[in-house]
PDB file of C-alpha atoms in Angstrom:
ATOM      1  CA  UNK N 287     -27.238 -94.104 -28.195  1.00 77.00           C
ATOM      2  CA  UNK N 288     -27.517 -94.549 -31.974  1.00 79.00           C
ATOM      3  CA  UNK N 289     -28.578 -98.180 -31.419  1.00 84.00           C
ATOM      4  CA  UNK N 290     -31.301 -97.058 -29.047  1.00 82.00           C
ATOM      5  CA  UNK N 291     -32.629 -94.465 -31.502  1.00 79.00           C
ATOM      6  CA  UNK N 292     -32.610 -97.063 -34.250  1.00 83.00           C
ATOM      7  CA  UNK N 293     -34.539 -99.511 -32.015  1.00 80.00           C
ATOM      8  CA  UNK N 294     -37.014 -96.811 -31.097  1.00 82.00           C
ATOM      9  CA  UNK N 295     -37.479 -95.940 -34.764  1.00 82.00           C
ATOM     10  CA  UNK N 296     -38.113 -99.634 -35.651  1.00 82.00           C
ATOM     11  CA  UNK N 297     -40.602 -99.856 -32.764  1.00 79.00           C
ATOM     12  CA  UNK N 298     -42.368 -96.738 -33.974  1.00 86.00           C
ATOM     13  CA  UNK N 299     -42.623 -98.139 -37.504  1.00 84.00           C
ATOM     14  CA  UNK N 300     -44.095-101.428 -36.177  1.00 86.00           C
ATOM     15  CA  UNK N 301     -46.557 -99.534 -34.007  1.00 85.00           C
ATOM     16  CA  UNK N 302     -47.628 -97.416 -37.030  1.00 85.00           C
ATOM     17  CA  UNK N 303     -48.075-100.532 -39.193  1.00 85.00           C
ATOM     18  CA  UNK N 304     -50.141-102.278 -36.460  1.00 86.00           C
ATOM     19  CA  UNK N 305     -52.350 -99.164 -36.081  1.00 88.00           C
ATOM     20  CA  UNK N 306     -52.977 -98.985 -39.828  1.00 89.00           C
ATOM     21  CA  UNK N 307     -53.882-102.723 -39.855  1.00 89.00           C
ATOM     22  CA  UNK N 308     -56.276-102.206 -36.920  1.00 88.00           C
ATOM     23  CA  UNK N 309     -57.982 -99.298 -38.627  1.00 86.00           C
ATOM     24  CA  UNK N 310     -58.567-101.356 -41.805  1.00 86.00           C
ATOM     25  CA  UNK N 311     -60.051-104.173 -39.656  1.00 83.00           C
ATOM     26  CA  UNK N 312     -62.325-101.744 -37.769  1.00 81.00           C
ATOM     27  CA  UNK N 313     -63.601-100.305 -41.121  1.00 81.00           C
ATOM     28  CA  UNK N 314     -64.363-103.909 -42.298  1.00 79.00           C
ATOM     29  CA  UNK N 315     -66.272-104.662 -39.098  1.00 76.00           C
ATOM     30  CA  UNK N 316     -68.247-101.368 -39.468  1.00 74.00           C
ATOM     31  CA  UNK N 317     -69.121-102.319 -42.999  1.00 73.00           C
ATOM     32  CA  UNK N 318     -70.284-105.746 -42.029  1.00 69.00           C
ATOM     33  CA  UNK N 319     -72.491-104.478 -39.182  1.00 68.00           C
ATOM     34  CA  UNK N 320     -74.103-101.911 -41.432  1.00 70.00           C
ATOM     35  CA  UNK N 321     -75.413-104.718 -43.626  1.00 74.00           C
ATOM     36  CA  UNK N 322     -78.711-105.981 -42.231  1.00 69.00           C
ATOM     37  CA  UNK N 323     -78.248-109.600 -43.290  1.00 74.00           C
ATOM     38  CA  UNK N 324     -74.829-109.839 -41.654  1.00 75.00           C
ATOM     39  CA  UNK N 325     -76.097-108.295 -38.423  1.00 75.00           C
ATOM     40  CA  UNK N 326     -79.048-110.723 -38.465  1.00 77.00           C
ATOM     41  CA  UNK N 327     -76.852-113.709 -38.900  1.00 82.00           C
ATOM     42  CA  UNK N 328     -74.528-112.455 -36.134  1.00 81.00           C
ATOM     43  CA  UNK N 329     -77.450-111.905 -33.801  1.00 82.00           C
ATOM     44  CA  UNK N 330     -79.040-115.292 -34.508  1.00 86.00           C
ATOM     45  CA  UNK N 331     -75.722-117.123 -33.973  1.00 88.00           C
ATOM     46  CA  UNK N 332     -75.001-115.164 -30.758  1.00 88.00           C
ATOM     47  CA  UNK N 333     -78.478-115.917 -29.413  1.00 89.00           C
ATOM     48  CA  UNK N 334     -78.060-119.651 -30.169  1.00 89.00           C
ATOM     49  CA  UNK N 335     -74.685-119.682 -28.397  1.00 91.00           C
ATOM     50  CA  UNK N 336     -76.118-117.964 -25.373  1.00 92.00           C
ATOM     51  CA  UNK N 337     -78.993-120.462 -24.899  1.00 92.00           C
ATOM     52  CA  UNK N 338     -76.633-123.416 -25.544  1.00 92.00           C
ATOM     53  CA  UNK N 339     -74.132-122.029 -23.043  1.00 94.00           C
ATOM     54  CA  UNK N 340     -76.960-121.786 -20.486  1.00 93.00           C
ATOM     55  CA  UNK N 341     -77.425-125.517 -20.779  1.00 94.00           C
ATOM     56  CA  UNK N 342     -80.471-125.529 -23.001  1.00 93.00           C
ATOM     57  CA  UNK N 343     -80.793-128.278 -25.564  1.00 91.00           C
ATOM     58  CA  UNK N 344     -82.065-127.774 -29.063  1.00 90.00           C
ATOM     59  CA  UNK N 345     -85.541-129.312 -29.807  1.00 86.00           C
ATOM     60  CA  UNK N 346     -86.007-129.992 -26.112  1.00 89.00           C
ATOM     61  CA  UNK N 347     -85.611-126.553 -24.388  1.00 91.00           C
ATOM     62  CA  UNK N 348     -85.646-124.403 -27.508  1.00 90.00           C
ATOM     63  CA  UNK N 349     -86.179-124.432 -31.277  1.00 90.00           C
ATOM     64  CA  UNK N 350     -84.340-122.030 -33.566  1.00 86.00           C
ATOM     65  CA  UNK N 351     -86.145-120.427 -36.450  1.00 84.00           C
ATOM     66  CA  UNK N 352     -89.392-122.456 -36.407  1.00 83.00           C
ATOM     67  CA  UNK N 353     -91.982-121.492 -39.037  1.00 81.00           C
ATOM     68  CA  UNK N 354     -95.496-120.659 -37.939  1.00 79.00           C
ATOM     69  CA  UNK N 355     -98.099-120.490 -40.699  1.00 78.00           C
ATOM     70  CA  UNK N 356    -101.431-118.815 -40.471  1.00 72.00           C
ATOM     71  CA  UNK N 357    -103.947-117.109 -42.820  1.00 70.00           C
ATOM     72  CA  UNK N 358    -101.541-114.187 -43.306  1.00 68.00           C
ATOM     73  CA  UNK N 359     -98.680-116.426 -44.386  1.00 73.00           C
ATOM     74  CA  UNK N 360     -95.667-117.588 -42.392  1.00 77.00           C
ATOM     75  CA  UNK N 361     -93.654-116.114 -39.579  1.00 82.00           C
ATOM     76  CA  UNK N 362     -90.230-117.223 -38.415  1.00 84.00           C
ATOM     77  CA  UNK N 363     -88.932-115.983 -35.048  1.00 87.00           C
ATOM     78  CA  UNK N 364     -85.299-116.475 -34.230  1.00 87.00           C
ATOM     79  CA  UNK N 365     -85.925-118.680 -31.277  1.00 90.00           C
ATOM     80  CA  UNK N 366     -88.734-120.236 -29.233  1.00 91.00           C
ATOM     81  CA  UNK N 367     -87.895-121.232 -25.677  1.00 93.00           C
ATOM     82  CA  UNK N 368     -90.124-124.024 -24.388  1.00 93.00           C
ATOM     83  CA  UNK N 369     -91.171-123.420 -20.801  1.00 92.00           C
ATOM     84  CA  UNK N 370     -93.320-126.513 -20.393  1.00 87.00           C
ATOM     85  CA  UNK N 371     -97.058-126.740 -19.895  1.00 91.00           C
ATOM     86  CA  UNK N 372     -97.733-125.521 -23.409  1.00 88.00           C
ATOM     87  CA  UNK N 373     -96.040-122.196 -22.627  1.00 92.00           C
ATOM     88  CA  UNK N 374     -93.188-120.682 -24.560  1.00 91.00           C
ATOM     89  CA  UNK N 375     -91.251-117.439 -25.063  1.00 90.00           C
ATOM     90  CA  UNK N 376     -90.699-116.195 -28.602  1.00 88.00           C
ATOM     91  CA  UNK N 377     -87.434-114.398 -29.161  1.00 89.00           C
ATOM     92  CA  UNK N 378     -86.493-112.146 -32.041  1.00 86.00           C
ATOM     93  CA  UNK N 379     -82.800-111.156 -31.998  1.00 81.00           C
ATOM     94  CA  UNK N 380     -83.170-108.402 -34.559  1.00 80.00           C
ATOM     95  CA  UNK N 381     -83.248-104.761 -33.469  1.00 81.00           C
ATOM     96  CA  UNK N 382     -82.801-101.396 -35.158  1.00 85.00           C
ATOM     97  CA  UNK N 383     -79.138-100.475 -35.106  1.00 82.00           C
ATOM     98  CA  UNK N 384     -78.241 -97.894 -37.699  1.00 84.00           C
ATOM     99  CA  UNK N 385     -79.277 -94.846 -35.653  1.00 89.00           C
ATOM    100  CA  UNK N 386     -77.264 -96.157 -32.650  1.00 89.00           C
ATOM    101  CA  UNK N 387     -74.120 -96.466 -34.858  1.00 86.00           C
ATOM    102  CA  UNK N 388     -74.812 -92.960 -36.181  1.00 89.00           C
ATOM    103  CA  UNK N 389     -75.070 -91.685 -32.591  1.00 92.00           C
ATOM    104  CA  UNK N 390     -71.717 -93.207 -31.782  1.00 89.00           C
ATOM    105  CA  UNK N 391     -70.091 -91.254 -34.646  1.00 88.00           C
ATOM    106  CA  UNK N 392     -71.901 -87.999 -33.986  1.00 92.00           C
ATOM    107  CA  UNK N 393     -69.853 -84.853 -34.303  1.00 93.00           C
ATOM    108  CA  UNK N 394     -71.267 -83.166 -31.162  1.00 95.00           C
ATOM    109  CA  UNK N 395     -73.599 -83.768 -28.279  1.00 96.00           C
ATOM    110  CA  UNK N 396     -76.664 -82.253 -29.899  1.00 96.00           C
ATOM    111  CA  UNK N 397     -76.345 -84.524 -32.920  1.00 95.00           C
ATOM    112  CA  UNK N 398     -75.734 -87.519 -30.626  1.00 95.00           C
ATOM    113  CA  UNK N 399     -78.859 -86.793 -28.614  1.00 96.00           C
ATOM    114  CA  UNK N 400     -80.898 -86.399 -31.843  1.00 96.00           C
ATOM    115  CA  UNK N 401     -79.574 -89.749 -33.141  1.00 95.00           C
ATOM    116  CA  UNK N 402     -80.297 -91.456 -29.862  1.00 96.00           C
ATOM    117  CA  UNK N 403     -83.874 -90.089 -29.834  1.00 97.00           C
ATOM    118  CA  UNK N 404     -84.344 -91.577 -33.317  1.00 96.00           C
ATOM    119  CA  UNK N 405     -82.900 -94.892 -32.046  1.00 95.00           C
ATOM    120  CA  UNK N 406     -85.374 -94.928 -29.137  1.00 96.00           C
ATOM    121  CA  UNK N 407     -88.225 -94.277 -31.527  1.00 97.00           C
ATOM    122  CA  UNK N 408     -87.058 -97.049 -33.861  1.00 94.00           C
ATOM    123  CA  UNK N 409     -86.783 -99.546 -30.984  1.00 94.00           C
ATOM    124  CA  UNK N 410     -90.345 -98.686 -29.797  1.00 95.00           C
ATOM    125  CA  UNK N 411     -91.698 -99.061 -33.294  1.00 95.00           C
ATOM    126  CA  UNK N 412     -89.933-102.381 -33.735  1.00 91.00           C
ATOM    127  CA  UNK N 413     -91.213-103.601 -30.334  1.00 90.00           C
ATOM    128  CA  UNK N 414     -94.783-102.552 -31.311  1.00 92.00           C
ATOM    129  CA  UNK N 415     -94.468-104.466 -34.604  1.00 89.00           C
ATOM    130  CA  UNK N 416     -93.179-107.601 -32.824  1.00 86.00           C
ATOM    131  CA  UNK N 417     -95.896-107.499 -30.194  1.00 85.00           C
ATOM    132  CA  UNK N 418     -98.535-107.305 -32.946  1.00 85.00           C
ATOM    133  CA  UNK N 419     -97.370-110.628 -34.417  1.00 83.00           C
ATOM    134  CA  UNK N 420     -99.471-113.656 -33.518  1.00 77.00           C
ATOM    135  CA  UNK N 421     -97.140-116.624 -33.238  1.00 74.00           C
TER     136      UNK N 421
END
């Protein structure tokens, strides 16, 4: 019986240490995703992996981060998918994210709903800004 209690105590200690390590790693991930540049890099890389996994070839089926210059300066979307016949689809992987994270950590349902409403507004604003661009 004493051996079983000792084994259970050791298991409990290992479980506690694992939980502590997991919490530290979660905090690091939260910190990284709150940084706009890190989220952007993650989104761009994930987008590239998705199109490559679908069988598309760079510079044939898509081009990542091409630069378009006009009178107002330069624009650089994350990806342009070539459809053929001089048609293409411009993809921007960035999206507002902070209000969604805040909604996830809301203390109650009223705060969550308010944060989600802000997120919807931010996504609409971002979509309007993107659609106004002339690539």
